[in-house]
């Protein structure tokens, strides 16, 4: 398939340059276009200004002319957690922190990323245009070192999820073996190639559509101590009458697993008045192949689709120089089981209950709720709705200044802190500034900066007993772009 081959070449080239991470609403970027990055994502629906606007709304292709954009940004997410004292009797399993009692702070490694962006638009005639853009998603990226966690006598540093604890990794059952070790973290990287077409149906109405090819990888470390909650382990225990079991080999520390997928996007922009434009776009869920190397961890045997995204917005040109933009974006995280399913392992994947001795009143055994099952534990994320406000001021024919603010409730509830230590996507606000400057008639340079203030979520909840560990994150981003204007 030629499209897939082209996407593979672009994805491999980009991945060879830099891992993907992004200023995040959940794990999706607050914006992809250099212009809208300076406006906190506002303007993506109704104010296209560069070739990467294709990602926000394909209808904008006819409104930016023939141009190519390339950009790079330095992104720095600062992630950390305060742990708990492990107490299996009371259901307190993770995350294990630093200090003598495990309640101290552990910071994630890998806090610096370089993020590329590429796009090109080409008018076909006076009313239609095509374009291509490459974009990435990340943000589910953590790296917690076992050396920073609590020391247990006779064992050493336990690791965030107890991966170094020989009592649980492996379980003390004949036939099992350790899966991974104490260093813990997750690295999700997603690259999308959007190929779009747009047409002006009139002087005031533009419609567009795009086909998207996606490539993603994931690597998970340090969760081997949860093998007793997998569908593979529990079913083998039942088959052997509780006397022996099989360890899940697709749970933890299996390196990178990859998958391909596709989706579609449609959009429109309507100039209801010379000073007011309205826009809307919808990108379908991107249907991805399964992560086979983590089929014992992720729900539905490794299924990990990319959620649908909708965007509506308005751009108001108050004067010839001053423009305001307002966007509302919705991300359907709740439609992806591996992301949305809550951690019900202790209540619904209780192997003792299968043998008639429930670990707690009301707990049951239903293999569908075990790790890897059709309803297996995920991160418990809700959908996100994000409000984005931006302003743009054209100082003169060469210089344009931008600023913006966005807010969206983070998708994580306090009861889901344990697993979300891997992916502490708790950011709610983004403050941004930006500018572009015309070097000559056919060259343009752009700048932007972003600050996402610290936000935190704490328990108690699943796997934390009556303790309340806390996850936190804040972010910085600075970027520069260069554009060639061919018309």
XYZ file of C-alpha atoms in Angstrom:
487
model
C 0.000 0.000 0.000
C 1.667 3.234 -1.185
C 0.141 5.487 1.493
C 1.305 3.175 4.248
C 4.767 2.998 2.697
C 4.987 6.794 2.579
C 3.793 7.062 6.172
C 6.325 4.458 7.238
C 9.164 6.369 5.634
C 8.139 9.630 7.291
C 7.513 7.967 10.650
C 10.844 6.157 10.651
C 12.695 9.316 9.675
C 11.039 11.328 12.421
C 11.416 8.630 15.063
C 15.097 8.407 14.250
C 15.421 12.089 15.110
C 13.480 12.355 18.355
C 11.047 10.582 20.692
C 7.544 12.057 20.640
C 6.162 13.985 23.587
C 3.752 16.891 23.710
C 2.288 19.591 25.879
C -0.760 17.627 26.824
C -4.528 17.604 27.129
C -4.560 14.043 28.342
C -1.861 12.786 25.987
C -2.753 14.992 22.998
C -1.001 18.229 22.165
C -2.588 21.556 23.100
C -1.967 22.509 19.423
C -0.086 21.424 16.305
C 0.006 24.545 14.124
C 2.869 27.000 14.855
C 0.419 29.924 14.786
C -2.149 28.365 17.109
C 0.547 27.076 19.475
C 1.046 30.714 20.446
C -2.714 31.019 21.080
C -3.089 27.934 23.325
C -4.749 26.086 20.448
C -7.396 28.727 19.748
C -7.921 29.362 16.042
C -7.523 25.713 15.025
C -11.169 25.546 13.919
C -11.731 28.897 12.202
C -8.414 30.738 11.774
C -6.029 28.696 9.564
C -2.638 30.378 9.059
C -0.131 27.693 8.071
C 0.111 24.255 6.490
C -0.151 22.410 9.825
C -3.638 23.888 10.257
C -4.683 20.799 8.269
C -4.457 18.825 11.526
C -6.973 21.078 13.268
C -9.379 21.563 10.353
C -8.784 20.340 6.783
C -11.150 23.005 5.423
C -8.443 25.613 5.968
C -6.237 24.255 3.155
C -7.700 26.674 0.609
C -6.987 29.675 2.860
C -3.232 29.480 3.492
C -1.804 29.429 -0.035
C 1.106 27.361 -1.243
C 3.549 27.023 1.614
C 5.760 24.626 3.562
C 6.309 24.788 7.315
C 8.919 23.076 9.447
C 9.315 23.589 13.159
C 10.912 22.199 16.277
C 10.239 22.803 19.950
C 11.918 21.954 23.229
C 9.369 20.378 25.547
C 10.007 19.694 29.238
C 7.388 17.842 31.334
C 8.216 17.641 35.049
C 6.502 14.546 36.529
C 6.681 13.202 40.062
C 4.690 11.362 42.707
C 4.485 10.964 46.479
C 4.228 7.278 47.287
C 2.719 5.027 49.929
C 3.868 2.470 52.460
C 3.226 -0.964 50.920
C 0.724 -2.921 53.010
C -0.841 -5.794 51.023
C -3.109 -6.776 53.920
C -4.870 -3.405 53.634
C -4.708 -3.299 49.844
C -1.904 -0.739 49.614
C 0.293 -1.930 46.728
C 1.464 1.061 44.660
C 2.961 3.507 43.936
C 5.901 2.997 46.297
C 7.850 6.181 46.936
C 11.164 7.125 48.484
C 12.263 7.270 52.115
C 12.173 4.725 54.888
C 8.388 4.294 54.690
C 7.863 4.718 50.934
C 5.843 7.948 51.193
C 8.531 10.260 49.803
C 8.775 11.870 46.379
C 10.078 10.147 43.246
C 10.790 12.192 40.112
C 10.660 10.869 36.578
C 13.777 10.881 34.441
C 13.729 12.067 30.797
C 12.503 15.634 31.089
C 13.777 17.075 27.798
C 12.370 16.377 24.342
C 12.740 17.904 20.885
C 9.506 17.809 18.858
C 9.410 18.278 15.064
C 6.491 19.447 12.932
C 6.132 19.332 9.134
C 3.479 20.478 6.675
C 2.878 21.458 3.048
C -0.147 22.878 1.202
C -0.622 23.157 -2.562
C -3.509 24.931 -4.320
C -4.941 22.979 -7.264
C -6.917 25.932 -8.637
C -8.643 29.045 -7.322
C -11.106 27.014 -5.269
C -9.363 23.818 -4.151
C -6.157 22.696 -2.486
C -4.401 19.631 -1.122
C -2.039 19.294 1.802
C -0.024 16.931 3.949
C 1.082 17.251 7.574
C 2.922 15.138 10.104
C 1.988 15.333 13.776
C 2.734 13.512 16.998
C 1.147 12.677 20.328
C 2.964 11.708 23.494
C 2.757 12.742 27.119
C 2.351 9.171 28.436
C 6.067 9.074 29.083
C 7.610 8.328 32.484
C 10.803 6.742 33.741
C 10.994 6.027 37.471
C 14.191 4.430 38.707
C 14.057 1.714 41.380
C 17.062 3.297 43.120
C 14.821 6.212 44.133
C 12.237 4.043 45.915
C 11.944 2.541 49.387
C 14.482 -0.046 50.548
C 12.927 -3.228 51.960
C 15.116 -5.351 54.262
C 16.572 -8.339 52.462
C 15.232 -7.154 49.087
C 16.612 -3.694 48.380
C 14.833 -0.974 46.421
C 11.339 -2.245 45.642
C 10.564 -0.113 42.583
C 7.467 1.999 41.964
C 5.221 -1.031 41.439
C 7.208 -3.516 43.511
C 8.889 -5.090 40.493
C 11.901 -6.085 42.622
C 9.783 -7.781 45.306
C 10.344 -11.555 44.967
C 7.123 -12.281 46.856
C 5.021 -10.940 43.966
C 7.342 -11.034 40.943
C 7.015 -13.897 40.458
C 4.085 -15.100 42.590
C 5.092 -17.932 44.894
C 3.458 -20.530 42.636
C 5.166 -23.369 40.735
C 5.585 -22.633 37.022
C 5.880 -18.846 37.305
C 8.821 -16.582 36.567
C 9.778 -12.958 37.112
C 8.588 -10.476 34.492
C 10.762 -7.371 34.338
C 12.279 -5.664 37.361
C 12.047 -2.494 39.453
C 12.576 0.394 37.027
C 9.088 1.487 35.980
C 7.553 3.680 33.330
C 5.690 3.897 30.068
C 6.582 5.448 26.731
C 3.745 5.951 24.247
C 4.659 7.543 20.916
C 2.145 8.254 18.170
C 2.852 9.691 14.720
C 0.084 10.668 12.336
C 0.236 11.531 8.649
C -2.724 13.593 7.454
C -3.429 13.876 3.720
C -6.163 16.405 3.010
C -8.294 18.059 0.344
C -10.419 21.194 0.620
C -12.718 23.140 -1.685
C -14.380 26.546 -1.500
C -18.062 25.964 -2.273
C -18.573 29.719 -2.305
C -16.711 32.875 -1.386
C -17.676 32.301 2.258
C -17.851 28.519 2.729
C -14.968 26.005 2.675
C -15.234 22.262 3.253
C -12.413 19.781 3.673
C -11.604 16.161 4.437
C -8.494 14.163 5.208
C -7.329 10.589 5.441
C -4.987 9.791 8.291
C -2.445 7.018 8.695
C -1.089 6.475 12.209
C 1.873 4.599 13.605
C 2.341 4.112 17.329
C 4.702 2.387 19.725
C 4.503 1.633 23.421
C 6.954 0.321 25.991
C 6.001 -0.491 29.579
C 8.405 -1.386 32.372
C 8.202 -2.412 35.993
C 4.678 -3.838 36.313
C 5.650 -7.514 36.616
C 4.395 -7.672 40.206
C 0.832 -7.410 38.846
C 1.027 -10.726 37.008
C -1.231 -12.256 39.661
C -4.017 -9.998 38.335
C -3.700 -11.041 34.688
C -6.155 -13.150 32.782
C -3.334 -15.484 31.730
C -2.154 -16.198 35.280
C -5.566 -16.509 36.915
C -7.000 -18.784 34.217
C -3.962 -21.063 34.440
C -4.358 -21.236 38.228
C -7.966 -22.319 37.856
C -7.029 -24.881 35.203
C -4.420 -26.357 37.567
C -6.605 -26.343 40.680
C -4.463 -23.672 42.317
C -1.379 -25.881 42.338
C 0.528 -24.320 39.417
C 0.286 -21.373 37.039
C 1.726 -19.772 33.907
C 3.342 -16.342 34.011
C 2.121 -13.823 31.441
C 4.931 -13.152 28.976
C 3.270 -10.118 27.367
C 2.907 -8.004 30.503
C 6.045 -5.983 31.185
C 9.550 -5.102 29.963
C 9.112 -6.428 26.433
C 10.683 -3.465 24.646
C 8.739 -1.439 22.106
C 5.566 -2.817 20.578
C 4.205 -1.108 17.459
C 0.978 -0.914 15.500
C -0.567 0.793 12.467
C -4.006 2.292 11.986
C -6.119 4.807 10.114
C -8.879 7.362 10.500
C -10.729 10.198 8.756
C -11.409 13.853 9.408
C -13.925 16.345 8.023
C -14.301 20.054 8.600
C -15.815 23.316 7.458
C -15.239 27.072 7.769
C -17.991 29.639 7.194
C -17.412 33.378 6.965
C -20.731 34.566 8.320
C -19.490 38.178 8.202
C -16.302 39.810 6.894
C -15.181 40.029 10.521
C -16.531 36.701 11.858
C -15.668 33.146 10.853
C -17.045 29.935 12.344
C -15.363 26.559 12.032
C -15.860 22.940 13.045
C -14.054 19.647 12.507
C -14.356 16.039 13.592
C -11.694 13.348 13.487
C -12.905 9.775 13.862
C -11.411 7.264 16.217
C -8.240 5.917 14.645
C -8.522 2.160 14.535
C -5.169 0.612 15.420
C -3.684 -2.869 15.368
C -3.113 -4.438 18.770
C 0.053 -4.148 20.843
C 0.829 -7.869 20.870
C 3.819 -7.549 23.223
C 1.530 -6.082 25.918
C -1.591 -8.187 25.378
C -1.432 -9.370 29.012
C -1.488 -5.778 30.276
C -3.818 -3.708 28.081
C -7.554 -4.297 27.859
C -8.918 -6.403 25.005
C -5.620 -8.186 24.561
C -3.552 -5.130 23.672
C -6.096 -2.995 21.820
C -5.155 0.710 21.940
C -7.084 2.900 19.496
C -6.552 6.667 19.238
C -9.678 8.510 20.433
C -11.911 10.718 18.313
C -11.510 14.496 18.526
C -14.058 17.241 17.805
C -13.457 20.969 17.573
C -15.699 24.002 17.087
C -14.554 27.601 17.097
C -14.906 31.205 16.052
C -12.508 33.924 14.916
C -13.559 37.570 15.338
C -11.574 40.291 13.576
C -12.258 43.236 15.868
C -10.073 45.502 13.708
C -7.815 45.047 10.716
C -5.020 44.304 13.184
C -6.717 42.632 16.174
C -8.289 39.155 16.079
C -9.823 37.072 18.868
C -10.285 33.299 18.654
C -12.349 30.895 20.738
C -12.264 27.101 20.370
C -13.951 24.273 22.260
C -12.363 20.864 21.818
C -13.673 17.493 22.976
C -11.561 14.311 23.181
C -13.387 10.985 23.556
C -10.923 9.134 25.786
C -13.870 7.244 27.271
C -14.363 5.310 24.032
C -10.970 3.565 24.268
C -11.159 0.746 26.839
C -7.411 0.548 27.508
C -7.522 4.218 28.510
C -10.992 4.504 30.053
C -11.583 1.263 32.006
C -11.273 1.750 35.734
C -9.000 -0.365 37.910
C -11.408 -2.922 39.376
C -8.795 -5.647 39.784
C -9.113 -6.071 43.558
C -12.918 -6.166 43.399
C -13.537 -8.161 40.213
C -10.344 -10.128 39.510
C -10.090 -11.722 42.954
C -8.709 -15.218 42.390
C -9.473 -16.170 45.977
C -13.157 -15.567 45.241
C -12.962 -18.130 42.441
C -11.945 -20.677 45.086
C -14.769 -19.640 47.393
C -12.665 -17.459 49.697
C -13.128 -13.805 48.615
C -10.369 -11.473 49.800
C -12.931 -8.819 50.772
C -16.713 -8.700 51.150
C -18.320 -8.405 47.725
C -15.227 -9.183 45.679
C -15.686 -11.590 42.757
C -13.685 -13.290 40.059
C -14.592 -12.450 36.461
C -11.681 -12.965 34.077
C -12.964 -10.214 31.776
C -11.921 -7.650 34.419
C -8.391 -9.029 34.799
C -5.461 -7.424 33.008
C -5.635 -8.250 29.315
C -9.361 -9.061 29.528
C -12.132 -7.421 27.517
C -12.956 -5.199 30.515
C -9.472 -5.243 31.990
C -8.101 -2.408 34.054
C -7.062 0.738 32.199
C -6.200 4.224 33.387
C -9.760 5.267 34.230
C -9.674 8.406 32.086
C -12.793 10.441 31.377
C -13.487 12.420 28.214
C -11.945 15.901 28.119
C -13.539 19.181 27.049
C -11.072 22.032 26.626
C -11.871 25.742 26.287
C -9.230 27.722 24.355
C -8.980 31.511 24.118
C -6.501 33.369 21.924
C -5.662 36.844 20.684
C -3.570 37.952 17.713
C -2.295 41.459 16.919
C -0.655 42.410 13.628
C 1.805 45.114 14.622
C 2.696 45.805 10.993
C 3.076 43.965 7.686
C 5.954 41.916 9.096
C 5.318 41.295 12.806
C 2.355 39.467 14.401
C 2.047 38.847 18.146
C -0.075 36.161 19.822
C -1.168 35.003 23.281
C -3.569 32.402 24.621
C -5.009 30.434 27.525
C -6.756 27.068 27.686
C -8.496 25.113 30.423
C -9.848 21.570 30.611
C -10.592 19.323 33.591
C -7.923 16.639 33.775
C -9.250 13.158 32.914
C -8.006 11.377 36.065
C -10.003 10.743 39.224
C -8.271 10.362 42.594
C -9.382 6.737 42.838
C -7.221 5.904 39.788
C -3.897 7.346 40.972
C -2.001 4.034 41.209
C -1.913 3.134 37.496
C -1.757 6.800 36.459
C 1.599 7.137 38.152
C 2.712 5.708 34.810
C 0.855 8.461 32.913
C 0.210 11.462 35.203
C -1.754 13.462 32.611
C -3.153 15.903 35.186
C -2.455 19.190 33.341
C -5.491 21.485 33.164
C -4.169 24.913 32.090
C -1.894 26.176 29.319
C -0.590 29.760 29.067
C 1.074 30.644 25.777
C 2.690 33.446 23.805
C 3.849 33.526 20.207
C 4.959 35.658 17.287
C 5.722 35.451 13.593
C 7.919 37.692 11.486
C 8.145 38.002 7.714
C 11.844 37.947 6.874
C 11.084 38.659 3.207
C 8.040 38.273 0.993
C 8.500 34.516 0.802
C 10.067 33.590 4.153
C 8.573 33.643 7.627
C 9.901 32.708 11.033
C 7.728 31.912 14.058
C 8.209 31.561 17.812
C 6.089 30.322 20.690
C 6.329 29.544 24.369
C 4.060 27.559 26.682
C 3.773 27.135 30.438
C 1.412 24.600 32.006
C 1.116 25.235 35.778
C 1.480 22.344 38.174
C -1.592 20.317 38.924
C -1.954 17.257 41.136
C -4.351 14.413 41.884
C -4.306 12.247 45.009
C -6.075 9.109 46.262
C -7.095 6.980 48.070
C -8.326 4.489 45.528
C -7.622 1.216 43.771
C -4.401 -0.439 45.020
C -3.726 2.335 47.572
C -5.769 1.068 50.533
C -6.617 3.965 52.849
C -3.477 5.884 51.863
C -3.467 8.833 49.471
C -0.450 8.937 47.139
C -0.239 11.961 44.851
C 0.801 12.461 41.212
C 1.906 15.869 39.874
C 3.093 17.506 36.681
C 3.964 20.894 35.185
C 5.334 21.634 31.712
C 7.366 24.074 29.622
C 7.690 24.409 25.857
C 9.641 26.787 23.587
C 9.557 26.449 19.806
C 10.617 27.962 16.513
C 9.294 27.418 12.984
C 10.331 28.415 9.481
C 7.994 28.783 6.498
C 8.504 29.049 2.759
C 5.726 31.017 1.024
C 5.678 30.081 -2.642
C 2.903 32.403 -3.866
